[in-house]
Amino acid sequence: MHALSLPTWWIHVASVLEWMLAMAAVMRWGERRAEPQWRWLALAMLPALVSAMAACTWHLFDNPIELQGLVVFQAGTTLLGNVALAAAAWTLLPERIQS
Amino acid sequence: MTVLGLGALAAVDPSPLFVLSLLPYLAFLRWAAASKRFPPLALRGFQFTLVFVAVTIAAAVVAEQRFGLQLADVDPLHGGAEVFLTVANLMVLWGFSRTDSRTDNGADNLAVRGQQPADPEAQATGPGSEQVLSAGDPPAVPPQDGASVFDPP
């Protein structure tokens, strides 16, 4: 775990924690407004969290080529997460929110 | 590596996946903005994530060309790029955490004054309909022309 300096580790940990808290904040945001669509956005943020975990695991083992599969997994979950985010934002479009 | 079945995955080049993932993200940003429902700071945070991506690409090129290493193995470049994501995520978190956003016609402004959140009916009548002012508070809404939403049509 020494491929990353302590400050760089903290930057990673902070990003992940912020993302998790943001998911919770999106849930509350939707509840306050009584707009259930926001739950989909919170859920759509999950693949990116998984992606981040994969990246951090790879860093934890000092970025070895043997764990290159983790990087591919991270790329895949990033793609999946971004598709999910787009779909969630689609449900929030004003012309769709009436129904 | 057979652990986690990552061996087969390792043969795949991740770069096209990362590039391809930009397309749905741009669609996300477009629809998020078009919805006009996102807290402005959070939307800017999601947009700022693209700055992180750009900085990461530039840092990866520098790591490769100057040091012959992958970005994750050049710690200052790695940390310096990732901090942009930390900032972006902080904006998203802050944006969705704030209760005094001006995104929905003042309903939140009422809430932040310690009142019950406005119900949809009250919200439809606008921010001035439920003013409760302490002594000395200036009116939150300047006097209008005398017309009221309560007037019969």
Short mmCIF file of C-alpha atoms in Angstrom, two decimals:
data_model
loop_
_atom_site.label_atom_id
_atom_site.label_comp_id
_atom_site.label_asym_id
_atom_site.label_seq_id
_atom_site.Cartn_x
_atom_site.Cartn_y
_atom_site.Cartn_z
CA MET A 1 0.00 0.00 0.00
CA HIS A 2 3.04 2.24 -0.35
CA ALA A 3 2.58 3.10 -3.98
CA LEU A 4 0.39 5.91 -2.67
CA SER A 5 1.60 8.48 -0.17
CA LEU A 6 -0.53 9.21 2.84
CA PRO A 7 -1.90 12.47 1.37
CA THR A 8 -2.83 10.67 -1.84
CA TRP A 9 -4.59 7.99 0.20
CA TRP A 10 -6.56 10.63 2.06
CA ILE A 11 -7.58 12.24 -1.23
CA HIS A 12 -8.92 8.85 -2.34
CA VAL A 13 -10.69 8.12 0.93
CA ALA A 14 -12.23 11.60 1.00
CA SER A 15 -13.61 11.21 -2.54
CA VAL A 16 -15.20 7.86 -1.69
CA LEU A 17 -16.70 9.12 1.58
CA GLU A 18 -18.08 12.22 -0.14
CA TRP A 19 -19.67 10.08 -2.83
CA MET A 20 -21.35 7.83 -0.24
CA LEU A 21 -22.62 10.84 1.70
CA ALA A 22 -23.80 12.38 -1.56
CA MET A 23 -25.88 9.26 -2.26
CA ALA A 24 -27.54 9.67 1.13
CA ALA A 25 -27.99 13.41 0.50
CA VAL A 26 -29.72 12.70 -2.82
CA MET A 27 -32.13 10.32 -1.02
CA ARG A 28 -32.97 12.99 1.55
CA TRP A 29 -33.30 15.63 -1.19
CA GLY A 30 -35.92 13.47 -2.89
CA GLU A 31 -37.74 12.69 0.35
CA ARG A 32 -37.94 16.38 1.32
CA ARG A 33 -39.48 17.12 -2.06
CA ALA A 34 -41.64 14.01 -2.17
CA GLU A 35 -40.10 13.25 -5.58
CA PRO A 36 -39.36 9.51 -5.68
CA GLN A 37 -37.35 9.83 -8.92
CA TRP A 38 -34.34 10.99 -6.92
CA ARG A 39 -34.04 7.49 -5.43
CA TRP A 40 -33.10 6.28 -8.90
CA LEU A 41 -30.31 8.84 -9.05
CA ALA A 42 -29.00 7.71 -5.66
CA LEU A 43 -29.11 4.09 -6.85
CA ALA A 44 -27.44 5.07 -10.12
CA MET A 45 -24.52 6.43 -8.11
CA LEU A 46 -23.79 2.93 -6.75
CA PRO A 47 -21.79 1.50 -9.70
CA ALA A 48 -19.35 4.42 -9.47
CA LEU A 49 -18.86 3.57 -5.80
CA VAL A 50 -18.11 -0.04 -6.71
CA SER A 51 -15.75 1.27 -9.39
CA ALA A 52 -13.94 3.38 -6.81
CA MET A 53 -13.62 0.42 -4.46
CA ALA A 54 -12.02 -1.61 -7.25
CA ALA A 55 -9.54 1.18 -7.94
CA CYS A 56 -8.68 1.55 -4.26
CA THR A 57 -8.18 -2.23 -3.94
CA TRP A 58 -5.78 -2.10 -6.87
CA HIS A 59 -3.91 0.78 -5.19
CA LEU A 60 -3.89 -1.14 -1.90
CA PHE A 61 -1.84 -3.87 -3.58
CA ASP A 62 0.52 -1.29 -5.18
CA ASN A 63 -1.04 -1.28 -8.63
CA PRO A 64 0.27 -4.69 -9.77
CA ILE A 65 -0.04 -5.88 -13.36
CA GLU A 66 -1.35 -9.18 -11.93
CA LEU A 67 -4.46 -7.33 -10.76
CA GLN A 68 -4.95 -5.57 -14.11
CA GLY A 69 -8.38 -7.22 -14.17
CA LEU A 70 -9.43 -4.82 -11.43
CA VAL A 71 -8.71 -1.88 -13.72
CA VAL A 72 -10.87 -3.42 -16.44
CA PHE A 73 -13.58 -4.07 -13.85
CA GLN A 74 -13.30 -0.43 -12.78
CA ALA A 75 -13.67 0.73 -16.37
CA GLY A 76 -16.72 -1.51 -16.85
CA THR A 77 -18.46 -0.31 -13.71
CA THR A 78 -17.66 3.29 -14.66
CA LEU A 79 -19.39 2.77 -18.01
CA LEU A 80 -22.33 1.03 -16.35
CA GLY A 81 -22.57 3.77 -13.72
CA ASN A 82 -22.60 6.55 -16.28
CA VAL A 83 -25.36 4.82 -18.26
CA ALA A 84 -27.30 4.50 -15.01
CA LEU A 85 -26.76 8.20 -14.19
CA ALA A 86 -28.01 9.19 -17.64
CA ALA A 87 -31.10 7.01 -17.22
CA ALA A 88 -31.80 8.46 -13.78
CA ALA A 89 -31.48 12.03 -15.09
CA TRP A 90 -33.87 11.09 -17.90
CA THR A 91 -36.55 10.19 -15.36
CA LEU A 92 -36.11 13.66 -13.84
CA LEU A 93 -36.85 15.51 -17.07
CA PRO A 94 -39.79 17.85 -16.48
CA GLU A 95 -42.01 16.43 -19.23
CA ARG A 96 -41.71 12.98 -17.66
CA ILE A 97 -42.19 13.94 -14.03
CA GLN A 98 -45.94 14.56 -14.33
CA SER A 99 -46.83 10.90 -14.85
CA MET B 1 -5.05 -14.36 -11.40
CA THR B 2 -7.86 -16.78 -10.85
CA VAL B 3 -8.97 -14.94 -7.74
CA LEU B 4 -12.29 -13.20 -8.40
CA GLY B 5 -12.06 -14.49 -11.96
CA LEU B 6 -10.17 -11.37 -12.91
CA GLY B 7 -7.76 -13.23 -15.14
CA ALA B 8 -9.99 -13.19 -18.18
CA LEU B 9 -10.86 -9.55 -17.57
CA ALA B 10 -7.21 -8.59 -17.50
CA ALA B 11 -6.90 -9.42 -21.18
CA VAL B 12 -9.34 -6.64 -22.03
CA ASP B 13 -8.02 -3.18 -22.82
CA PRO B 14 -9.81 -0.84 -20.40
CA SER B 15 -9.07 2.34 -22.36
CA PRO B 16 -11.98 2.07 -24.82
CA LEU B 17 -14.33 1.43 -21.90
CA PHE B 18 -13.17 4.60 -20.16
CA VAL B 19 -13.52 6.59 -23.40
CA LEU B 20 -16.93 5.09 -24.12
CA SER B 21 -18.14 5.93 -20.61
CA LEU B 22 -17.81 9.62 -21.44
CA LEU B 23 -20.77 9.45 -23.83
CA PRO B 24 -23.44 8.44 -21.28
CA TYR B 25 -21.90 10.89 -18.82
CA LEU B 26 -22.36 13.73 -21.29
CA ALA B 27 -25.96 12.60 -21.76
CA PHE B 28 -26.35 12.58 -17.99
CA LEU B 29 -25.03 16.16 -17.73
CA ARG B 30 -27.30 17.27 -20.55
CA TRP B 31 -30.46 15.79 -19.02
CA ALA B 32 -29.50 16.81 -15.51
CA ALA B 33 -29.23 20.42 -16.70
CA ALA B 34 -32.40 20.17 -18.80
CA SER B 35 -34.38 18.87 -15.83
CA LYS B 36 -33.73 22.18 -14.01
CA ARG B 37 -34.28 20.20 -10.81
CA PHE B 38 -30.71 19.70 -9.69
CA PRO B 39 -29.24 21.97 -7.03
CA PRO B 40 -26.95 24.31 -9.01
CA LEU B 41 -23.86 23.53 -6.95
CA ALA B 42 -24.34 19.78 -7.37
CA LEU B 43 -24.78 20.20 -11.13
CA ARG B 44 -21.57 22.19 -11.27
CA GLY B 45 -19.90 19.42 -9.26
CA PHE B 46 -20.99 16.79 -11.76
CA GLN B 47 -19.72 19.05 -14.55
CA PHE B 48 -16.44 19.64 -12.71
CA THR B 49 -15.91 15.87 -12.79
CA LEU B 50 -15.08 16.39 -16.48
CA VAL B 51 -12.23 18.66 -15.40
CA PHE B 52 -10.98 15.79 -13.25
CA VAL B 53 -11.12 13.52 -16.30
CA ALA B 54 -9.20 16.03 -18.44
CA VAL B 55 -6.55 16.58 -15.76
CA THR B 56 -6.22 12.81 -15.26
CA ILE B 57 -5.64 12.25 -18.98
CA ALA B 58 -3.01 15.00 -19.07
CA ALA B 59 -1.33 13.66 -15.92
CA ALA B 60 -1.29 10.13 -17.35
CA VAL B 61 0.43 11.38 -20.50
CA VAL B 62 3.06 13.20 -18.43
CA ALA B 63 3.60 10.12 -16.24
CA GLU B 64 4.10 7.96 -19.30
CA GLN B 65 6.30 10.33 -21.29
CA ARG B 66 8.48 11.78 -18.53
CA PHE B 67 8.71 8.84 -16.16
CA GLY B 68 7.72 5.86 -18.30
CA LEU B 69 5.20 4.86 -15.61
CA GLN B 70 1.45 4.48 -15.27
CA LEU B 71 -0.20 7.42 -13.53
CA ALA B 72 -0.95 5.47 -10.33
CA ASP B 73 2.78 4.91 -9.83
CA VAL B 74 3.73 8.61 -9.96
CA ASP B 75 2.31 9.68 -6.62
CA PRO B 76 2.38 13.50 -6.92
CA LEU B 77 0.73 13.41 -10.35
CA HIS B 78 -1.74 10.77 -9.16
CA GLY B 79 -2.73 12.68 -6.01
CA GLY B 80 -2.71 16.00 -7.84
CA ALA B 81 -5.19 14.67 -10.40
CA GLU B 82 -7.42 12.84 -7.94
CA VAL B 83 -7.87 15.93 -5.80
CA PHE B 84 -10.01 17.34 -8.62
CA LEU B 85 -12.42 14.45 -8.06
CA THR B 86 -12.43 15.14 -4.33
CA VAL B 87 -13.42 18.74 -5.07
CA ALA B 88 -16.07 17.67 -7.59
CA ASN B 89 -17.63 15.19 -5.17
CA LEU B 90 -17.59 17.78 -2.41
CA MET B 91 -19.57 20.14 -4.66
CA VAL B 92 -22.11 17.38 -5.37
CA LEU B 93 -22.41 16.56 -1.67
CA TRP B 94 -22.74 20.20 -0.65
CA GLY B 95 -25.21 20.94 -3.39
CA PHE B 96 -27.59 18.18 -2.30
CA SER B 97 -27.07 18.89 1.41
CA ARG B 98 -27.96 22.56 1.39
CA THR B 99 -31.53 23.35 2.34
CA ASP B 100 -31.49 27.00 1.27
CA SER B 101 -31.18 26.39 -2.44
CA ARG B 102 -33.16 28.69 -4.68
CA THR B 103 -34.11 25.97 -7.11
CA ASP B 104 -37.79 25.63 -6.36
CA ASN B 105 -39.57 28.90 -5.88
CA GLY B 106 -38.63 29.60 -2.34
CA ALA B 107 -40.11 26.50 -0.71
CA ASP B 108 -36.72 25.83 0.82
CA ASN B 109 -36.36 29.40 1.96
CA LEU B 110 -39.46 28.91 4.06
CA ALA B 111 -38.10 25.65 5.39
CA VAL B 112 -34.84 27.24 6.42
CA ARG B 113 -36.71 29.78 8.51
CA GLY B 114 -37.72 26.92 10.74
CA GLN B 115 -41.21 26.44 9.40
CA GLN B 116 -42.79 23.29 8.13
CA PRO B 117 -41.79 22.55 4.56
CA ALA B 118 -44.35 24.12 2.28
CA ASP B 119 -46.89 21.70 0.90
CA PRO B 120 -47.44 21.78 -2.87
CA GLU B 121 -50.49 24.04 -2.51
CA ALA B 122 -48.64 26.65 -0.51
CA GLN B 123 -45.69 26.40 -2.86
CA ALA B 124 -47.92 27.13 -5.83
CA THR B 125 -48.97 30.41 -4.28
CA GLY B 126 -45.39 31.62 -4.13
CA PRO B 127 -42.97 32.53 -1.40
CA GLY B 128 -44.93 35.47 -0.10
CA SER B 129 -48.02 33.57 0.93
CA GLU B 130 -46.76 32.23 4.22
CA GLN B 131 -44.50 34.91 5.59
CA VAL B 132 -43.95 34.74 9.29
CA LEU B 133 -41.70 37.57 10.31
CA SER B 134 -40.02 38.33 13.57
CA ALA B 135 -40.07 41.87 14.89
CA GLY B 136 -37.86 44.08 12.80
CA ASP B 137 -37.59 41.69 9.86
CA PRO B 138 -37.99 43.40 6.52
CA PRO B 139 -40.75 41.87 4.44
CA ALA B 140 -39.39 39.01 2.38
CA VAL B 141 -41.44 40.07 -0.60
CA PRO B 142 -41.86 43.71 -1.57
CA PRO B 143 -45.42 44.99 -1.81
CA GLN B 144 -46.96 44.07 -5.13
CA ASP B 145 -49.58 45.90 -7.11
CA GLY B 146 -52.39 44.81 -4.82
CA ALA B 147 -53.39 41.78 -6.87
CA SER B 148 -53.45 38.57 -4.88
CA VAL B 149 -53.49 34.92 -5.78
CA PHE B 150 -56.47 34.73 -3.46
CA ASP B 151 -58.46 37.12 -5.65
CA PRO B 152 -61.30 35.44 -7.50
CA PRO B 153 -60.41 35.02 -11.17
#
